[in-house]
mmCIF file of C-alpha atoms in Angstrom:
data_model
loop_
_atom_site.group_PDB
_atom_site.id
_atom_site.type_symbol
_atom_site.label_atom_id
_atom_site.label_comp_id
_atom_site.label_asym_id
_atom_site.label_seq_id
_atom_site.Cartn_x
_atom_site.Cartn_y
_atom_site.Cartn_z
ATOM 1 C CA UNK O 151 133.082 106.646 123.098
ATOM 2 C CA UNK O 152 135.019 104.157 121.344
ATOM 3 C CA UNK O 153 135.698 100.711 121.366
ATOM 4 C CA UNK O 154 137.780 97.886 120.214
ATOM 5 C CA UNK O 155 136.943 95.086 117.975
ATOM 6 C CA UNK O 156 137.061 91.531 119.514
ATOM 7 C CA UNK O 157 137.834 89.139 116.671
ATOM 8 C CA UNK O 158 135.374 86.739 118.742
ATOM 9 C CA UNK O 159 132.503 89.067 118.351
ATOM 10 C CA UNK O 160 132.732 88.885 114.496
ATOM 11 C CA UNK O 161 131.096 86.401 112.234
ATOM 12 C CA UNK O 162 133.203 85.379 108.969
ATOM 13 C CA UNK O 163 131.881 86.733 105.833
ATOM 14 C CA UNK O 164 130.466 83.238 104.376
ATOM 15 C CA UNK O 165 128.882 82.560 107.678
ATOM 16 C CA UNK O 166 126.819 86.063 107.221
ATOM 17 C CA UNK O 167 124.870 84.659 104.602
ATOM 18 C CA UNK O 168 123.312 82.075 106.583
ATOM 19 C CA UNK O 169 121.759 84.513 108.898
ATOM 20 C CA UNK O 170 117.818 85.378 108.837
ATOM 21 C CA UNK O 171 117.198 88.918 107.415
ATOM 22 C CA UNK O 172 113.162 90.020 108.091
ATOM 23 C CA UNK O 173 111.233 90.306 104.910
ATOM 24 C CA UNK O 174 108.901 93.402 104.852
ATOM 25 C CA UNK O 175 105.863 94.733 102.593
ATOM 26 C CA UNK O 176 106.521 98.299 100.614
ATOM 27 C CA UNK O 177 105.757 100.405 103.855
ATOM 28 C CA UNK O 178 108.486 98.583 106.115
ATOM 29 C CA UNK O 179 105.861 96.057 107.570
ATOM 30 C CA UNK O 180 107.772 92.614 108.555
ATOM 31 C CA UNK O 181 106.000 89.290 106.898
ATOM 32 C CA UNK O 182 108.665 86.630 107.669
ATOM 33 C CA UNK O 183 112.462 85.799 107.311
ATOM 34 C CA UNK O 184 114.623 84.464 104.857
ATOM 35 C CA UNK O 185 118.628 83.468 105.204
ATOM 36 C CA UNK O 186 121.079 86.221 103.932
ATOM 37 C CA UNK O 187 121.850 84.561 100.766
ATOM 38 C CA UNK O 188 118.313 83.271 99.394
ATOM 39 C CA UNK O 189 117.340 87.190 100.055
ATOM 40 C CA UNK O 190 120.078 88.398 97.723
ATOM 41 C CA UNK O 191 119.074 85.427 94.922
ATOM 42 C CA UNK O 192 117.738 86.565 91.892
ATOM 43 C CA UNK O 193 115.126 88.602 91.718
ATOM 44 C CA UNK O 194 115.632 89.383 95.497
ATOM 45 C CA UNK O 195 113.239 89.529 98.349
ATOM 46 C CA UNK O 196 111.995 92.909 99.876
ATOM 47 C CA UNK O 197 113.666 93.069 103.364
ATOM 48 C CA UNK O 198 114.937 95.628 106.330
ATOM 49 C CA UNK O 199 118.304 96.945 106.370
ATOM 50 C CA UNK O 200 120.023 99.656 107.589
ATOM 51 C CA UNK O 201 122.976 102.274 106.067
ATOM 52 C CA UNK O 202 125.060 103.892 109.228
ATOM 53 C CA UNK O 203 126.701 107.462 107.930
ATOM 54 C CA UNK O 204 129.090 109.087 111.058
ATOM 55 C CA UNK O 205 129.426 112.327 110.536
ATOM 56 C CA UNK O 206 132.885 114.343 112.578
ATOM 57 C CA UNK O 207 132.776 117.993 114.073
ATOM 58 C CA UNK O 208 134.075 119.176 110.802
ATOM 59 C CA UNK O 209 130.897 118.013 109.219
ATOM 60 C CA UNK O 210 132.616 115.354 107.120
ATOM 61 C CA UNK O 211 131.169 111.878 106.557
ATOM 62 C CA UNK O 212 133.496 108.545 107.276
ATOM 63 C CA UNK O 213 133.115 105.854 103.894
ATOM 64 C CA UNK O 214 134.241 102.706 103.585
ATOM 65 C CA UNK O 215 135.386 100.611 100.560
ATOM 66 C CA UNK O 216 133.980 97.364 101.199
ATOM 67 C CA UNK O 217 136.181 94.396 100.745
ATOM 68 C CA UNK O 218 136.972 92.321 98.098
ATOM 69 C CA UNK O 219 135.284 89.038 99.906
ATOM 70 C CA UNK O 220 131.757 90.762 100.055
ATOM 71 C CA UNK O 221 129.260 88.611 98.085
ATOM 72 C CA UNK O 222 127.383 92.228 96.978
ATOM 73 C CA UNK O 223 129.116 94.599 95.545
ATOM 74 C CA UNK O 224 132.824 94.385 96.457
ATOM 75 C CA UNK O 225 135.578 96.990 96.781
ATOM 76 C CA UNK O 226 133.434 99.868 95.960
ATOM 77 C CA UNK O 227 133.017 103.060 98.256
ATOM 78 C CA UNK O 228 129.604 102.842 100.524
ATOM 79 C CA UNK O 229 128.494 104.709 103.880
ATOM 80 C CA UNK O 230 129.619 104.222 107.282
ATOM 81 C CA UNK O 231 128.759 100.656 107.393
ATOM 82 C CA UNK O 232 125.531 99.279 106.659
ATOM 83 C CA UNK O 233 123.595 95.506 107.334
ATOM 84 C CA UNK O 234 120.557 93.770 108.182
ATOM 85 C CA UNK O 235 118.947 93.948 111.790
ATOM 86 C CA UNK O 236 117.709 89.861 112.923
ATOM 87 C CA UNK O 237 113.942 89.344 112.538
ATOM 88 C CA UNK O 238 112.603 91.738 115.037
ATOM 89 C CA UNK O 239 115.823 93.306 116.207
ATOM 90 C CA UNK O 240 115.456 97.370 116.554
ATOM 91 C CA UNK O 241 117.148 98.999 113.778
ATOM 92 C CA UNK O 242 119.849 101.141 115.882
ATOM 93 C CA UNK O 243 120.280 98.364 118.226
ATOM 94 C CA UNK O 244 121.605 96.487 115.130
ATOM 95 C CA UNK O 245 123.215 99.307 113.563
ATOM 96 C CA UNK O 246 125.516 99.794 116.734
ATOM 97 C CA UNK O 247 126.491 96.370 116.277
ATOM 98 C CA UNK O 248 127.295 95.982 112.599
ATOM 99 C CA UNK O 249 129.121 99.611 113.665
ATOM 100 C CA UNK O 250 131.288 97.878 116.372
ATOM 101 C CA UNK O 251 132.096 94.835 114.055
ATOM 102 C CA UNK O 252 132.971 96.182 110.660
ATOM 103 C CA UNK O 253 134.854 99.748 112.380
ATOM 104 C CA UNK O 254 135.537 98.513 115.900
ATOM 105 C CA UNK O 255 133.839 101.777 117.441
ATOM 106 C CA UNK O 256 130.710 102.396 118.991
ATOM 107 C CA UNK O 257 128.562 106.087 118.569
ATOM 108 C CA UNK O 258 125.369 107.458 119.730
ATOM 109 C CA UNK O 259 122.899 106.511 116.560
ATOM 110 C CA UNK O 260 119.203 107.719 115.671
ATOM 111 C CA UNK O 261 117.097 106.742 112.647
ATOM 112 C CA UNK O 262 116.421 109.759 110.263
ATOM 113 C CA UNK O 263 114.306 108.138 107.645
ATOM 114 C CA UNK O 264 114.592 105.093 105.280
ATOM 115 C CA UNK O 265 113.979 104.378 100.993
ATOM 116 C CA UNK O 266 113.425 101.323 99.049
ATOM 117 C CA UNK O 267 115.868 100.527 96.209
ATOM 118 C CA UNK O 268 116.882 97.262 93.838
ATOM 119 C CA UNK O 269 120.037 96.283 92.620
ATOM 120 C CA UNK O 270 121.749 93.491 90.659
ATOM 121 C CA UNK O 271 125.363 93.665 91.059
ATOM 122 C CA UNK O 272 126.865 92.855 87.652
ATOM 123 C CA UNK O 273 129.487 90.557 89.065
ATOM 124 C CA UNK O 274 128.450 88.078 91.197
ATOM 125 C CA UNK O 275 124.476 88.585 90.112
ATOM 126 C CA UNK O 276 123.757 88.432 93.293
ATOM 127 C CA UNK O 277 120.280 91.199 93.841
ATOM 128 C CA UNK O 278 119.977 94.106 96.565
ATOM 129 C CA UNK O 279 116.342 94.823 97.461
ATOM 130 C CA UNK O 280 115.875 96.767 100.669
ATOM 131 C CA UNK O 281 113.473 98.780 102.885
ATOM 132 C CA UNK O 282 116.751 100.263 103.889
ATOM 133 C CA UNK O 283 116.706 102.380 107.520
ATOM 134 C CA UNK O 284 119.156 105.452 107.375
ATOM 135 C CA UNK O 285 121.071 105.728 110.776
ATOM 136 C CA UNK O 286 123.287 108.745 111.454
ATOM 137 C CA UNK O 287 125.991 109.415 114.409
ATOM 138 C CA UNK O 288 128.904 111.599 115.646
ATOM 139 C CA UNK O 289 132.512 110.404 115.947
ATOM 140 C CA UNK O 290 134.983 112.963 117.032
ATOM 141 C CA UNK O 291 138.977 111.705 117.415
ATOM 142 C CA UNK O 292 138.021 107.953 118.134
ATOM 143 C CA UNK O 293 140.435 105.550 116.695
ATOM 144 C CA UNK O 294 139.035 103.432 113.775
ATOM 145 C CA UNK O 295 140.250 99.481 113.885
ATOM 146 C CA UNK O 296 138.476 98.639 110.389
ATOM 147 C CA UNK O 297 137.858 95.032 110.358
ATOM 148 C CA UNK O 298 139.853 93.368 106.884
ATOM 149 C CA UNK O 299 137.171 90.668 106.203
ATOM 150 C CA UNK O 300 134.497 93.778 105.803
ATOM 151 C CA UNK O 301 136.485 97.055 105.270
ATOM 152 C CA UNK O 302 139.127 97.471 102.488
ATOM 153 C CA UNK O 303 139.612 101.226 103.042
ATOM 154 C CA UNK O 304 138.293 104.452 104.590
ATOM 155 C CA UNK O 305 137.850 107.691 103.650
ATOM 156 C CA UNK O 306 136.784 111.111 105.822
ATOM 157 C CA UNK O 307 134.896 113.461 102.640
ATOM 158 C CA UNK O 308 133.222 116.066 102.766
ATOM 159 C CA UNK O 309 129.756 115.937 101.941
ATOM 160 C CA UNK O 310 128.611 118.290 99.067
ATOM 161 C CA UNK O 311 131.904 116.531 97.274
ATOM 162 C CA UNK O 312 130.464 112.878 98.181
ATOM 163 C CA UNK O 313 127.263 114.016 96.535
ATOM 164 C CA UNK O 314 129.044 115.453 93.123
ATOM 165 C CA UNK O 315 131.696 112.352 92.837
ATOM 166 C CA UNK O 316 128.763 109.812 93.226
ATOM 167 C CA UNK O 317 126.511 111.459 90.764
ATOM 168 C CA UNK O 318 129.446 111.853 88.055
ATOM 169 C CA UNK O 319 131.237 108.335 88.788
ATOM 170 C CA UNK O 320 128.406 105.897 89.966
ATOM 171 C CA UNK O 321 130.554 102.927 88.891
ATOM 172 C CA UNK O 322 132.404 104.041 92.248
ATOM 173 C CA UNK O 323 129.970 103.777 94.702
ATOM 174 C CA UNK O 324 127.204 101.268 95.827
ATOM 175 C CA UNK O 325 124.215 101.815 94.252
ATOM 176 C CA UNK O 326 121.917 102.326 97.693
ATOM 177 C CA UNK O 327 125.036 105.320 98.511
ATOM 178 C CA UNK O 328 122.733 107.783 96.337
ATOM 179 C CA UNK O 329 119.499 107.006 98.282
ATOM 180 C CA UNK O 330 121.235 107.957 102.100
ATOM 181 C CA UNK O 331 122.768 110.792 100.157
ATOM 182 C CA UNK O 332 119.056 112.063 99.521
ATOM 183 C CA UNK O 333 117.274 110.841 102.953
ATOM 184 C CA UNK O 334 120.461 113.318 104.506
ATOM 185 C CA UNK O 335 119.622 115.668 102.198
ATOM 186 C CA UNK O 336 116.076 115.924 102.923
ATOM 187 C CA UNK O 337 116.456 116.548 106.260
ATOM 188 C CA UNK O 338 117.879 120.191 105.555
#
């Protein structure tokens, strides 16, 4: 199944940090909302988020290096595509979106587990901390439009060599790329 990415369905980078992200407790339990940006202020507020990783036939996982205009963490190599679902928006429901409007495809998704993790990114100080929801999918031969104001690059790797290059050269990768890494793991 694939799709195309309608410019129109897209909101501009700045504008995504005016959006309400739900806050949650330490098991994932939602207590409220908060804008994008005061969630990501210094020292951070807990909330839901999801990580998509799409796996092809071959087994290999598709990455992305975020782009340079991302307020967290730019131009470093992350999963899939990842985001926040809207206050009381269903986590794949969300994830198929984000999937459709960074990659400009759509895949069959289902939740395998989720982790908490914090992190300041050194360059903006600007503060992930996330209940984050792991989401994997399939995409055989579907043509990737990556959308420029999210995606800087893509890669197809395989994943026992994702799991080696992140451990020796963190500096590479977002910090929450370790954390899917181990929820995929765990699964066997």
């Amino acid at each position: 199944m694939t799709g195309t990415l309608d410019a129109s369905d897209a909101t501009p980078v700045a504008d995504r940090e005016t959006l309400l992200v739900e806050l949650v407790d330490e098991q994932g339990r939602a207590h409220g909302s908060l804008s994008v940006a005061a969630a990501h202020t210094a020292p951070g507020q807990l909330h839901r988020a999801f990580s998509v990783l799409l796996f092809d036939a071959a087994g290999r996982v598709l990455l992305q290096r975020r782009a340079a205009v991302k307020t967290r963490f730019p131009m470093l190599w992350t999963n899939t595509c990842c985001g926040h679902p809207e206050p009381g928006q269903a986590v794949v429901e969300a994830a198929a979106k984000r999937l459709q409007e960074e990659l400009g495809v759509a895949a069959e998704l289902s939740e395998v587990g989720a982790f908490t993790y914090q992190a300041t990114d050194p360059g903006t100080g600007r503060v992930e901390f996330e209940y984050d929801h792991v989401v994997i999918g399939r995409l055989d031969d579907e043509v990737l439009h990556p959308n420029p104001d999210e995606v800087a690059d893509i890669a197809w790797v395989r994943p026992d060599t994702l799991a080696q290059d992140v451990a020796s050269e963190p500096g590479r990768y977002t910090p929450w790329l370790s954390g899917v890494l181990a929820v995929i793991a765990a699964r066997g």
